[in-house]
Amino acid sequence: LQDLFAYTIDGFQLTQGNGVRIELSAEKALPQILGNEAELYEVFVQLLKNACEAAEGRDEPRIDVRLTRVDRPGPAAGDEQGNKDAAATPWLRVLVSDNGAGIPPGLQREVLRPFYTTRGRHRMGLGLNMVETALRGHGGFLRLDNNADGGTQVALFFPAVV
Protein backbone atom coordinates (compact mmCIF):
# COMPACT_ATOMS: atom_id res chain seq x y z
CA LEU A 1 0.00 0.00 0.00
CA GLN A 2 2.88 2.35 0.72
CA ASP A 3 4.20 1.86 -2.82
CA LEU A 4 0.74 2.49 -4.28
CA PHE A 5 0.39 5.68 -2.27
CA ALA A 6 3.89 6.86 -3.27
CA TYR A 7 3.04 6.18 -6.94
CA THR A 8 -0.26 8.04 -6.57
CA ILE A 9 1.41 11.04 -4.92
CA ASP A 10 4.12 11.24 -7.60
CA GLY A 11 1.57 11.18 -10.40
CA PHE A 12 -0.71 13.61 -8.62
CA GLN A 13 2.05 16.15 -8.02
CA LEU A 14 3.05 16.04 -11.69
CA THR A 15 -0.47 16.62 -12.97
CA GLN A 16 -2.49 18.40 -10.28
CA GLY A 17 -0.32 19.32 -7.33
CA ASN A 18 -0.49 23.12 -7.85
CA GLY A 19 2.46 23.71 -5.54
CA VAL A 20 0.99 21.82 -2.60
CA ARG A 21 3.68 19.98 -0.62
CA ILE A 22 2.69 16.35 -0.03
CA GLU A 23 4.59 14.34 2.58
CA LEU A 24 4.27 10.56 2.98
CA SER A 25 5.40 8.70 6.08
CA ALA A 26 4.86 5.10 7.11
CA GLU A 27 5.69 2.80 9.98
CA LYS A 28 8.19 0.08 9.18
CA ALA A 29 5.99 -2.97 9.81
CA LEU A 30 2.59 -2.19 8.32
CA PRO A 31 -0.08 -4.87 8.27
CA GLN A 32 -1.07 -6.29 4.91
CA ILE A 33 -4.54 -5.71 3.47
CA LEU A 34 -6.49 -7.24 0.61
CA GLY A 35 -7.79 -4.79 -1.94
CA ASN A 36 -8.45 -3.84 -5.51
CA GLU A 37 -5.42 -1.77 -6.52
CA ALA A 38 -7.23 0.26 -9.19
CA GLU A 39 -10.07 1.12 -6.82
CA LEU A 40 -7.66 2.08 -4.03
CA TYR A 41 -5.74 4.27 -6.47
CA GLU A 42 -8.97 6.15 -7.25
CA VAL A 43 -9.70 6.51 -3.53
CA PHE A 44 -6.26 7.99 -2.90
CA VAL A 45 -6.49 10.36 -5.89
CA GLN A 46 -9.88 11.61 -4.66
CA LEU A 47 -8.53 12.26 -1.17
CA LEU A 48 -5.52 14.11 -2.57
CA LYS A 49 -7.78 16.22 -4.82
CA ASN A 50 -9.99 17.18 -1.90
CA ALA A 51 -7.02 18.00 0.32
CA CYS A 52 -5.27 19.95 -2.45
CA GLU A 53 -8.38 22.05 -3.12
CA ALA A 54 -8.80 22.68 0.60
CA ALA A 55 -5.18 23.81 1.01
CA GLU A 56 -5.15 26.11 -2.04
CA GLY A 57 -4.68 29.74 -1.13
CA ARG A 58 -2.66 28.99 2.01
CA ASP A 59 0.81 30.53 2.32
CA GLU A 60 2.36 27.07 2.55
CA PRO A 61 -0.24 24.53 1.35
CA ARG A 62 0.50 21.08 2.78
CA ILE A 63 -0.88 17.55 2.78
CA ASP A 64 0.48 14.93 5.15
CA VAL A 65 -0.17 11.24 4.55
CA ARG A 66 0.65 8.76 7.32
CA LEU A 67 0.32 4.98 7.22
CA THR A 68 0.16 3.30 10.62
CA ARG A 69 -1.00 0.15 12.33
CA VAL A 70 -3.77 0.52 14.90
CA ASP A 71 -5.21 -2.18 17.12
CA ARG A 72 -8.49 -0.53 18.11
CA PRO A 73 -9.77 2.16 15.75
CA GLY A 74 -12.45 4.50 17.02
CA PRO A 75 -15.91 4.85 15.53
CA ALA A 76 -16.55 5.48 11.85
CA ALA A 77 -17.92 8.80 10.66
CA GLY A 78 -21.47 9.11 11.93
CA ASP A 79 -21.23 5.93 14.03
CA GLU A 80 -20.96 6.84 17.68
CA GLN A 81 -21.36 3.17 18.64
CA GLY A 82 -18.04 2.27 17.05
CA ASN A 83 -17.08 -0.64 14.84
CA LYS A 84 -17.98 -3.84 16.70
CA ASP A 85 -15.47 -5.94 14.71
CA ALA A 86 -12.59 -3.50 15.24
CA ALA A 87 -11.13 -5.27 18.26
CA ALA A 88 -10.89 -8.62 16.50
CA THR A 89 -7.99 -7.76 14.16
CA PRO A 90 -5.24 -5.19 13.61
CA TRP A 91 -6.07 -2.38 11.19
CA LEU A 92 -4.12 -0.28 8.72
CA ARG A 93 -4.85 3.43 9.12
CA VAL A 94 -4.24 5.85 6.28
CA LEU A 95 -4.38 9.40 7.63
CA VAL A 96 -4.64 12.25 5.10
CA SER A 97 -4.37 15.74 6.65
CA ASP A 98 -4.41 19.14 4.99
CA ASN A 99 -3.94 22.65 6.29
CA GLY A 100 -7.04 24.11 4.63
CA ALA A 101 -10.05 25.62 6.36
CA GLY A 102 -11.51 22.33 7.65
CA ILE A 103 -15.05 21.02 7.36
CA PRO A 104 -17.62 23.46 8.73
CA PRO A 105 -19.10 22.35 12.08
CA GLY A 106 -22.07 20.03 11.72
CA LEU A 107 -21.27 19.02 8.13
CA GLN A 108 -19.02 16.01 8.71
CA ARG A 109 -21.87 13.55 8.07
CA GLU A 110 -23.34 15.65 5.27
CA VAL A 111 -20.18 15.67 3.14
CA LEU A 112 -20.41 11.86 2.88
CA ARG A 113 -23.85 12.00 1.24
CA PRO A 114 -23.96 11.63 -2.55
CA PHE A 115 -24.37 14.93 -4.44
CA TYR A 116 -23.62 17.04 -1.37
CA THR A 117 -20.84 19.57 -1.90
CA THR A 118 -19.48 22.62 -0.13
CA ARG A 119 -17.53 23.62 -3.26
CA GLY A 120 -20.26 25.24 -5.32
CA ARG A 121 -22.44 24.32 -8.26
CA HIS A 122 -19.60 23.23 -10.53
CA ARG A 123 -18.89 20.17 -8.36
CA MET A 124 -20.75 16.85 -8.29
CA GLY A 125 -20.42 16.05 -4.58
CA LEU A 126 -19.55 12.39 -5.14
CA GLY A 127 -15.92 12.23 -4.03
CA LEU A 128 -16.14 11.39 -0.34
CA ASN A 129 -19.20 9.21 -0.93
CA MET A 130 -17.16 7.19 -3.46
CA VAL A 131 -14.30 6.94 -0.96
CA GLU A 132 -16.61 5.70 1.79
CA THR A 133 -18.33 3.21 -0.53
CA ALA A 134 -14.99 1.79 -1.69
CA LEU A 135 -13.78 1.48 1.91
CA ARG A 136 -16.89 -0.43 2.90
CA GLY A 137 -16.28 -2.75 -0.05
CA HIS A 138 -12.83 -3.44 1.41
CA GLY A 139 -14.27 -4.11 4.88
CA GLY A 140 -13.12 -0.74 6.19
CA PHE A 141 -14.51 2.61 7.22
CA LEU A 142 -13.50 6.25 7.49
CA ARG A 143 -13.52 9.01 10.06
CA LEU A 144 -13.46 12.77 9.42
CA ASP A 145 -12.09 15.29 11.89
CA ASN A 146 -10.83 18.85 11.85
CA ASN A 147 -7.21 19.37 12.88
CA ALA A 148 -6.64 21.43 16.02
CA ASP A 149 -4.49 23.86 14.00
CA GLY A 150 -6.90 24.04 11.03
CA GLY A 151 -7.55 21.77 8.11
CA THR A 152 -9.17 18.40 7.76
CA GLN A 153 -8.05 14.92 8.73
CA VAL A 154 -9.49 11.93 6.90
CA ALA A 155 -8.67 8.58 8.48
CA LEU A 156 -9.21 5.44 6.40
CA PHE A 157 -9.25 2.13 8.26
CA PHE A 158 -8.62 -1.19 6.49
CA PRO A 159 -8.80 -4.56 8.27
CA ALA A 160 -5.48 -6.36 8.12
CA VAL A 161 -4.95 -9.83 6.73
CA VAL A 162 -4.05 -12.07 9.67
mmCIF file with all atom_site columns, C-alpha atoms in Angstrom:
data_model
loop_
_atom_site.group_PDB
_atom_site.id
_atom_site.type_symbol
_atom_site.label_atom_id
_atom_site.label_alt_id
_atom_site.label_comp_id
_atom_site.label_asym_id
_atom_site.label_entity_id
_atom_site.label_seq_id
_atom_site.pdbx_PDB_ins_code
_atom_site.Cartn_x
_atom_site.Cartn_y
_atom_site.Cartn_z
_atom_site.occupancy
_atom_site.B_iso_or_equiv
_atom_site.pdbx_formal_charge
_atom_site.auth_seq_id
_atom_site.auth_comp_id
_atom_site.auth_asym_id
_atom_site.auth_atom_id
_atom_site.pdbx_PDB_model_num
ATOM 1   C CA . LEU A 1 1   ? 0.000   0.000   0.000   1.00 0.00 ? 1   LEU A CA 1
ATOM 2   C CA . GLN A 1 2   ? 2.880   2.351   0.718   1.00 0.00 ? 2   GLN A CA 1
ATOM 3   C CA . ASP A 1 3   ? 4.197   1.859   -2.822  1.00 0.00 ? 3   ASP A CA 1
ATOM 4   C CA . LEU A 1 4   ? 0.742   2.488   -4.280  1.00 0.00 ? 4   LEU A CA 1
ATOM 5   C CA . PHE A 1 5   ? 0.390   5.680   -2.268  1.00 0.00 ? 5   PHE A CA 1
ATOM 6   C CA . ALA A 1 6   ? 3.894   6.859   -3.273  1.00 0.00 ? 6   ALA A CA 1
ATOM 7   C CA . TYR A 1 7   ? 3.043   6.179   -6.941  1.00 0.00 ? 7   TYR A CA 1
ATOM 8   C CA . THR A 1 8   ? -0.258  8.038   -6.566  1.00 0.00 ? 8   THR A CA 1
ATOM 9   C CA . ILE A 1 9   ? 1.409   11.038  -4.922  1.00 0.00 ? 9   ILE A CA 1
ATOM 10  C CA . ASP A 1 10  ? 4.119   11.243  -7.595  1.00 0.00 ? 10  ASP A CA 1
ATOM 11  C CA . GLY A 1 11  ? 1.572   11.181  -10.405 1.00 0.00 ? 11  GLY A CA 1
ATOM 12  C CA . PHE A 1 12  ? -0.712  13.605  -8.618  1.00 0.00 ? 12  PHE A CA 1
ATOM 13  C CA . GLN A 1 13  ? 2.052   16.153  -8.018  1.00 0.00 ? 13  GLN A CA 1
ATOM 14  C CA . LEU A 1 14  ? 3.051   16.039  -11.688 1.00 0.00 ? 14  LEU A CA 1
ATOM 15  C CA . THR A 1 15  ? -0.468  16.621  -12.968 1.00 0.00 ? 15  THR A CA 1
ATOM 16  C CA . GLN A 1 16  ? -2.494  18.402  -10.283 1.00 0.00 ? 16  GLN A CA 1
ATOM 17  C CA . GLY A 1 17  ? -0.316  19.317  -7.328  1.00 0.00 ? 17  GLY A CA 1
ATOM 18  C CA . ASN A 1 18  ? -0.493  23.119  -7.850  1.00 0.00 ? 18  ASN A CA 1
ATOM 19  C CA . GLY A 1 19  ? 2.458   23.715  -5.539  1.00 0.00 ? 19  GLY A CA 1
ATOM 20  C CA . VAL A 1 20  ? 0.987   21.816  -2.603  1.00 0.00 ? 20  VAL A CA 1
ATOM 21  C CA . ARG A 1 21  ? 3.678   19.980  -0.624  1.00 0.00 ? 21  ARG A CA 1
ATOM 22  C CA . ILE A 1 22  ? 2.694   16.345  -0.027  1.00 0.00 ? 22  ILE A CA 1
ATOM 23  C CA . GLU A 1 23  ? 4.595   14.341  2.585   1.00 0.00 ? 23  GLU A CA 1
ATOM 24  C CA . LEU A 1 24  ? 4.265   10.556  2.977   1.00 0.00 ? 24  LEU A CA 1
ATOM 25  C CA . SER A 1 25  ? 5.398   8.701   6.082   1.00 0.00 ? 25  SER A CA 1
ATOM 26  C CA . ALA A 1 26  ? 4.862   5.105   7.108   1.00 0.00 ? 26  ALA A CA 1
ATOM 27  C CA . GLU A 1 27  ? 5.688   2.805   9.977   1.00 0.00 ? 27  GLU A CA 1
ATOM 28  C CA . LYS A 1 28  ? 8.191   0.083   9.180   1.00 0.00 ? 28  LYS A CA 1
ATOM 29  C CA . ALA A 1 29  ? 5.994   -2.967  9.810   1.00 0.00 ? 29  ALA A CA 1
ATOM 30  C CA . LEU A 1 30  ? 2.592   -2.195  8.317   1.00 0.00 ? 30  LEU A CA 1
ATOM 31  C CA . PRO A 1 31  ? -0.081  -4.874  8.274   1.00 0.00 ? 31  PRO A CA 1
ATOM 32  C CA . GLN A 1 32  ? -1.071  -6.291  4.910   1.00 0.00 ? 32  GLN A CA 1
ATOM 33  C CA . ILE A 1 33  ? -4.537  -5.712  3.467   1.00 0.00 ? 33  ILE A CA 1
ATOM 34  C CA . LEU A 1 34  ? -6.485  -7.244  0.612   1.00 0.00 ? 34  LEU A CA 1
ATOM 35  C CA . GLY A 1 35  ? -7.793  -4.794  -1.943  1.00 0.00 ? 35  GLY A CA 1
ATOM 36  C CA . ASN A 1 36  ? -8.447  -3.839  -5.511  1.00 0.00 ? 36  ASN A CA 1
ATOM 37  C CA . GLU A 1 37  ? -5.423  -1.774  -6.521  1.00 0.00 ? 37  GLU A CA 1
ATOM 38  C CA . ALA A 1 38  ? -7.234  0.259   -9.193  1.00 0.00 ? 38  ALA A CA 1
ATOM 39  C CA . GLU A 1 39  ? -10.068 1.115   -6.818  1.00 0.00 ? 39  GLU A CA 1
ATOM 40  C CA . LEU A 1 40  ? -7.663  2.075   -4.025  1.00 0.00 ? 40  LEU A CA 1
ATOM 41  C CA . TYR A 1 41  ? -5.736  4.267   -6.474  1.00 0.00 ? 41  TYR A CA 1
ATOM 42  C CA . GLU A 1 42  ? -8.974  6.155   -7.254  1.00 0.00 ? 42  GLU A CA 1
ATOM 43  C CA . VAL A 1 43  ? -9.703  6.513   -3.531  1.00 0.00 ? 43  VAL A CA 1
ATOM 44  C CA . PHE A 1 44  ? -6.262  7.989   -2.899  1.00 0.00 ? 44  PHE A CA 1
ATOM 45  C CA . VAL A 1 45  ? -6.492  10.360  -5.888  1.00 0.00 ? 45  VAL A CA 1
ATOM 46  C CA . GLN A 1 46  ? -9.882  11.612  -4.658  1.00 0.00 ? 46  GLN A CA 1
ATOM 47  C CA . LEU A 1 47  ? -8.534  12.258  -1.167  1.00 0.00 ? 47  LEU A CA 1
ATOM 48  C CA . LEU A 1 48  ? -5.518  14.108  -2.573  1.00 0.00 ? 48  LEU A CA 1
ATOM 49  C CA . LYS A 1 49  ? -7.782  16.217  -4.821  1.00 0.00 ? 49  LYS A CA 1
ATOM 50  C CA . ASN A 1 50  ? -9.991  17.181  -1.899  1.00 0.00 ? 50  ASN A CA 1
ATOM 51  C CA . ALA A 1 51  ? -7.020  18.000  0.324   1.00 0.00 ? 51  ALA A CA 1
ATOM 52  C CA . CYS A 1 52  ? -5.274  19.948  -2.446  1.00 0.00 ? 52  CYS A CA 1
ATOM 53  C CA . GLU A 1 53  ? -8.376  22.050  -3.118  1.00 0.00 ? 53  GLU A CA 1
ATOM 54  C CA . ALA A 1 54  ? -8.797  22.682  0.603   1.00 0.00 ? 54  ALA A CA 1
ATOM 55  C CA . ALA A 1 55  ? -5.175  23.806  1.007   1.00 0.00 ? 55  ALA A CA 1
ATOM 56  C CA . GLU A 1 56  ? -5.152  26.115  -2.043  1.00 0.00 ? 56  GLU A CA 1
ATOM 57  C CA . GLY A 1 57  ? -4.681  29.738  -1.127  1.00 0.00 ? 57  GLY A CA 1
ATOM 58  C CA . ARG A 1 58  ? -2.656  28.993  2.006   1.00 0.00 ? 58  ARG A CA 1
ATOM 59  C CA . ASP A 1 59  ? 0.815   30.526  2.321   1.00 0.00 ? 59  ASP A CA 1
ATOM 60  C CA . GLU A 1 60  ? 2.358   27.069  2.550   1.00 0.00 ? 60  GLU A CA 1
ATOM 61  C CA . PRO A 1 61  ? -0.240  24.531  1.347   1.00 0.00 ? 61  PRO A CA 1
ATOM 62  C CA . ARG A 1 62  ? 0.500   21.078  2.777   1.00 0.00 ? 62  ARG A CA 1
ATOM 63  C CA . ILE A 1 63  ? -0.878  17.548  2.777   1.00 0.00 ? 63  ILE A CA 1
ATOM 64  C CA . ASP A 1 64  ? 0.477   14.929  5.153   1.00 0.00 ? 64  ASP A CA 1
ATOM 65  C CA . VAL A 1 65  ? -0.173  11.236  4.545   1.00 0.00 ? 65  VAL A CA 1
ATOM 66  C CA . ARG A 1 66  ? 0.650   8.758   7.320   1.00 0.00 ? 66  ARG A CA 1
ATOM 67  C CA . LEU A 1 67  ? 0.320   4.981   7.216   1.00 0.00 ? 67  LEU A CA 1
ATOM 68  C CA . THR A 1 68  ? 0.163   3.300   10.616  1.00 0.00 ? 68  THR A CA 1
ATOM 69  C CA . ARG A 1 69  ? -0.999  0.145   12.335  1.00 0.00 ? 69  ARG A CA 1
ATOM 70  C CA . VAL A 1 70  ? -3.771  0.519   14.905  1.00 0.00 ? 70  VAL A CA 1
ATOM 71  C CA . ASP A 1 71  ? -5.207  -2.177  17.123  1.00 0.00 ? 71  ASP A CA 1
ATOM 72  C CA . ARG A 1 72  ? -8.488  -0.528  18.111  1.00 0.00 ? 72  ARG A CA 1
ATOM 73  C CA . PRO A 1 73  ? -9.767  2.157   15.749  1.00 0.00 ? 73  PRO A CA 1
ATOM 74  C CA . GLY A 1 74  ? -12.453 4.501   17.021  1.00 0.00 ? 74  GLY A CA 1
ATOM 75  C CA . PRO A 1 75  ? -15.910 4.851   15.530  1.00 0.00 ? 75  PRO A CA 1
ATOM 76  C CA . ALA A 1 76  ? -16.555 5.485   11.850  1.00 0.00 ? 76  ALA A CA 1
ATOM 77  C CA . ALA A 1 77  ? -17.923 8.798   10.663  1.00 0.00 ? 77  ALA A CA 1
ATOM 78  C CA . GLY A 1 78  ? -21.473 9.107   11.926  1.00 0.00 ? 78  GLY A CA 1
ATOM 79  C CA . ASP A 1 79  ? -21.230 5.929   14.028  1.00 0.00 ? 79  ASP A CA 1
ATOM 80  C CA . GLU A 1 80  ? -20.962 6.841   17.682  1.00 0.00 ? 80  GLU A CA 1
ATOM 81  C CA . GLN A 1 81  ? -21.365 3.172   18.644  1.00 0.00 ? 81  GLN A CA 1
ATOM 82  C CA . GLY A 1 82  ? -18.038 2.271   17.049  1.00 0.00 ? 82  GLY A CA 1
ATOM 83  C CA . ASN A 1 83  ? -17.079 -0.635  14.841  1.00 0.00 ? 83  ASN A CA 1
ATOM 84  C CA . LYS A 1 84  ? -17.977 -3.840  16.705  1.00 0.00 ? 84  LYS A CA 1
ATOM 85  C CA . ASP A 1 85  ? -15.473 -5.944  14.706  1.00 0.00 ? 85  ASP A CA 1
ATOM 86  C CA . ALA A 1 86  ? -12.594 -3.500  15.237  1.00 0.00 ? 86  ALA A CA 1
ATOM 87  C CA . ALA A 1 87  ? -11.128 -5.267  18.264  1.00 0.00 ? 87  ALA A CA 1
ATOM 88  C CA . ALA A 1 88  ? -10.888 -8.620  16.500  1.00 0.00 ? 88  ALA A CA 1
ATOM 89  C CA . THR A 1 89  ? -7.990  -7.756  14.163  1.00 0.00 ? 89  THR A CA 1
ATOM 90  C CA . PRO A 1 90  ? -5.242  -5.189  13.607  1.00 0.00 ? 90  PRO A CA 1
ATOM 91  C CA . TRP A 1 91  ? -6.066  -2.378  11.186  1.00 0.00 ? 91  TRP A CA 1
ATOM 92  C CA . LEU A 1 92  ? -4.123  -0.283  8.724   1.00 0.00 ? 92  LEU A CA 1
ATOM 93  C CA . ARG A 1 93  ? -4.855  3.429   9.119   1.00 0.00 ? 93  ARG A CA 1
ATOM 94  C CA . VAL A 1 94  ? -4.240  5.852   6.281   1.00 0.00 ? 94  VAL A CA 1
ATOM 95  C CA . LEU A 1 95  ? -4.378  9.396   7.627   1.00 0.00 ? 95  LEU A CA 1
ATOM 96  C CA . VAL A 1 96  ? -4.636  12.250  5.103   1.00 0.00 ? 96  VAL A CA 1
ATOM 97  C CA . SER A 1 97  ? -4.373  15.736  6.653   1.00 0.00 ? 97  SER A CA 1
ATOM 98  C CA . ASP A 1 98  ? -4.409  19.137  4.985   1.00 0.00 ? 98  ASP A CA 1
ATOM 99  C CA . ASN A 1 99  ? -3.943  22.654  6.286   1.00 0.00 ? 99  ASN A CA 1
ATOM 100 C CA . GLY A 1 100 ? -7.042  24.106  4.628   1.00 0.00 ? 100 GLY A CA 1
ATOM 101 C CA . ALA A 1 101 ? -10.052 25.623  6.360   1.00 0.00 ? 101 ALA A CA 1
ATOM 102 C CA . GLY A 1 102 ? -11.506 22.328  7.652   1.00 0.00 ? 102 GLY A CA 1
ATOM 103 C CA . ILE A 1 103 ? -15.053 21.025  7.360   1.00 0.00 ? 103 ILE A CA 1
ATOM 104 C CA . PRO A 1 104 ? -17.623 23.465  8.734   1.00 0.00 ? 104 PRO A CA 1
ATOM 105 C CA . PRO A 1 105 ? -19.097 22.349  12.081  1.00 0.00 ? 105 PRO A CA 1
ATOM 106 C CA . GLY A 1 106 ? -22.068 20.034  11.720  1.00 0.00 ? 106 GLY A CA 1
ATOM 107 C CA . LEU A 1 107 ? -21.273 19.020  8.130   1.00 0.00 ? 107 LEU A CA 1
ATOM 108 C CA . GLN A 1 108 ? -19.024 16.005  8.712   1.00 0.00 ? 108 GLN A CA 1
ATOM 109 C CA . ARG A 1 109 ? -21.867 13.553  8.071   1.00 0.00 ? 109 ARG A CA 1
ATOM 110 C CA . GLU A 1 110 ? -23.335 15.652  5.275   1.00 0.00 ? 110 GLU A CA 1
ATOM 111 C CA . VAL A 1 111 ? -20.179 15.668  3.136   1.00 0.00 ? 111 VAL A CA 1
ATOM 112 C CA . LEU A 1 112 ? -20.412 11.864  2.878   1.00 0.00 ? 112 LEU A CA 1
ATOM 113 C CA . ARG A 1 113 ? -23.848 11.998  1.238   1.00 0.00 ? 113 ARG A CA 1
ATOM 114 C CA . PRO A 1 114 ? -23.960 11.630  -2.550  1.00 0.00 ? 114 PRO A CA 1
ATOM 115 C CA . PHE A 1 115 ? -24.367 14.927  -4.440  1.00 0.00 ? 115 PHE A CA 1
ATOM 116 C CA . TYR A 1 116 ? -23.620 17.041  -1.374  1.00 0.00 ? 116 TYR A CA 1
ATOM 117 C CA . THR A 1 117 ? -20.844 19.574  -1.896  1.00 0.00 ? 117 THR A CA 1
ATOM 118 C CA . THR A 1 118 ? -19.483 22.619  -0.133  1.00 0.00 ? 118 THR A CA 1
ATOM 119 C CA . ARG A 1 119 ? -17.532 23.618  -3.262  1.00 0.00 ? 119 ARG A CA 1
ATOM 120 C CA . GLY A 1 120 ? -20.260 25.238  -5.325  1.00 0.00 ? 120 GLY A CA 1
ATOM 121 C CA . ARG A 1 121 ? -22.441 24.319  -8.263  1.00 0.00 ? 121 ARG A CA 1
ATOM 122 C CA . HIS A 1 122 ? -19.596 23.230  -10.534 1.00 0.00 ? 122 HIS A CA 1
ATOM 123 C CA . ARG A 1 123 ? -18.894 20.172  -8.358  1.00 0.00 ? 123 ARG A CA 1
ATOM 124 C CA . MET A 1 124 ? -20.750 16.850  -8.285  1.00 0.00 ? 124 MET A CA 1
ATOM 125 C CA . GLY A 1 125 ? -20.418 16.050  -4.578  1.00 0.00 ? 125 GLY A CA 1
ATOM 126 C CA . LEU A 1 126 ? -19.553 12.395  -5.140  1.00 0.00 ? 126 LEU A CA 1
ATOM 127 C CA . GLY A 1 127 ? -15.916 12.234  -4.030  1.00 0.00 ? 127 GLY A CA 1
ATOM 128 C CA . LEU A 1 128 ? -16.145 11.387  -0.341  1.00 0.00 ? 128 LEU A CA 1
ATOM 129 C CA . ASN A 1 129 ? -19.196 9.215   -0.931  1.00 0.00 ? 129 ASN A CA 1
ATOM 130 C CA . MET A 1 130 ? -17.161 7.192   -3.462  1.00 0.00 ? 130 MET A CA 1
ATOM 131 C CA . VAL A 1 131 ? -14.301 6.941   -0.963  1.00 0.00 ? 131 VAL A CA 1
ATOM 132 C CA . GLU A 1 132 ? -16.608 5.699   1.794   1.00 0.00 ? 132 GLU A CA 1
ATOM 133 C CA . THR A 1 133 ? -18.333 3.210   -0.528  1.00 0.00 ? 133 THR A CA 1
ATOM 134 C CA . ALA A 1 134 ? -14.987 1.790   -1.690  1.00 0.00 ? 134 ALA A CA 1
ATOM 135 C CA . LEU A 1 135 ? -13.780 1.484   1.906   1.00 0.00 ? 135 LEU A CA 1
ATOM 136 C CA . ARG A 1 136 ? -16.886 -0.429  2.902   1.00 0.00 ? 136 ARG A CA 1
ATOM 137 C CA . GLY A 1 137 ? -16.277 -2.748  -0.050  1.00 0.00 ? 137 GLY A CA 1
ATOM 138 C CA . HIS A 1 138 ? -12.835 -3.441  1.411   1.00 0.00 ? 138 HIS A CA 1
ATOM 139 C CA . GLY A 1 139 ? -14.271 -4.106  4.876   1.00 0.00 ? 139 GLY A CA 1
ATOM 140 C CA . GLY A 1 140 ? -13.117 -0.738  6.192   1.00 0.00 ? 140 GLY A CA 1
ATOM 141 C CA . PHE A 1 141 ? -14.507 2.614   7.220   1.00 0.00 ? 141 PHE A CA 1
ATOM 142 C CA . LEU A 1 142 ? -13.501 6.254   7.486   1.00 0.00 ? 142 LEU A CA 1
ATOM 143 C CA . ARG A 1 143 ? -13.521 9.011   10.062  1.00 0.00 ? 143 ARG A CA 1
ATOM 144 C CA . LEU A 1 144 ? -13.459 12.771  9.421   1.00 0.00 ? 144 LEU A CA 1
ATOM 145 C CA . ASP A 1 145 ? -12.090 15.292  11.892  1.00 0.00 ? 145 ASP A CA 1
ATOM 146 C CA . ASN A 1 146 ? -10.830 18.852  11.851  1.00 0.00 ? 146 ASN A CA 1
ATOM 147 C CA . ASN A 1 147 ? -7.209  19.365  12.879  1.00 0.00 ? 147 ASN A CA 1
ATOM 148 C CA . ALA A 1 148 ? -6.638  21.426  16.021  1.00 0.00 ? 148 ALA A CA 1
ATOM 149 C CA . ASP A 1 149 ? -4.494  23.863  14.004  1.00 0.00 ? 149 ASP A CA 1
ATOM 150 C CA . GLY A 1 150 ? -6.897  24.036  11.034  1.00 0.00 ? 150 GLY A CA 1
ATOM 151 C CA . GLY A 1 151 ? -7.548  21.766  8.114   1.00 0.00 ? 151 GLY A CA 1
ATOM 152 C CA . THR A 1 152 ? -9.175  18.395  7.758   1.00 0.00 ? 152 THR A CA 1
ATOM 153 C CA . GLN A 1 153 ? -8.048  14.924  8.731   1.00 0.00 ? 153 GLN A CA 1
ATOM 154 C CA . VAL A 1 154 ? -9.492  11.928  6.902   1.00 0.00 ? 154 VAL A CA 1
ATOM 155 C CA . ALA A 1 155 ? -8.669  8.581   8.484   1.00 0.00 ? 155 ALA A CA 1
ATOM 156 C CA . LEU A 1 156 ? -9.206  5.443   6.395   1.00 0.00 ? 156 LEU A CA 1
ATOM 157 C CA . PHE A 1 157 ? -9.248  2.132   8.265   1.00 0.00 ? 157 PHE A CA 1
ATOM 158 C CA . PHE A 1 158 ? -8.622  -1.186  6.495   1.00 0.00 ? 158 PHE A CA 1
ATOM 159 C CA . PRO A 1 159 ? -8.802  -4.556  8.273   1.00 0.00 ? 159 PRO A CA 1
ATOM 160 C CA . ALA A 1 160 ? -5.480  -6.364  8.122   1.00 0.00 ? 160 ALA A CA 1
ATOM 161 C CA . VAL A 1 161 ? -4.951  -9.829  6.733   1.00 0.00 ? 161 VAL A CA 1
ATOM 162 C CA . VAL A 1 162 ? -4.051  -12.070 9.669   1.00 0.00 ? 162 VAL A CA 1
#
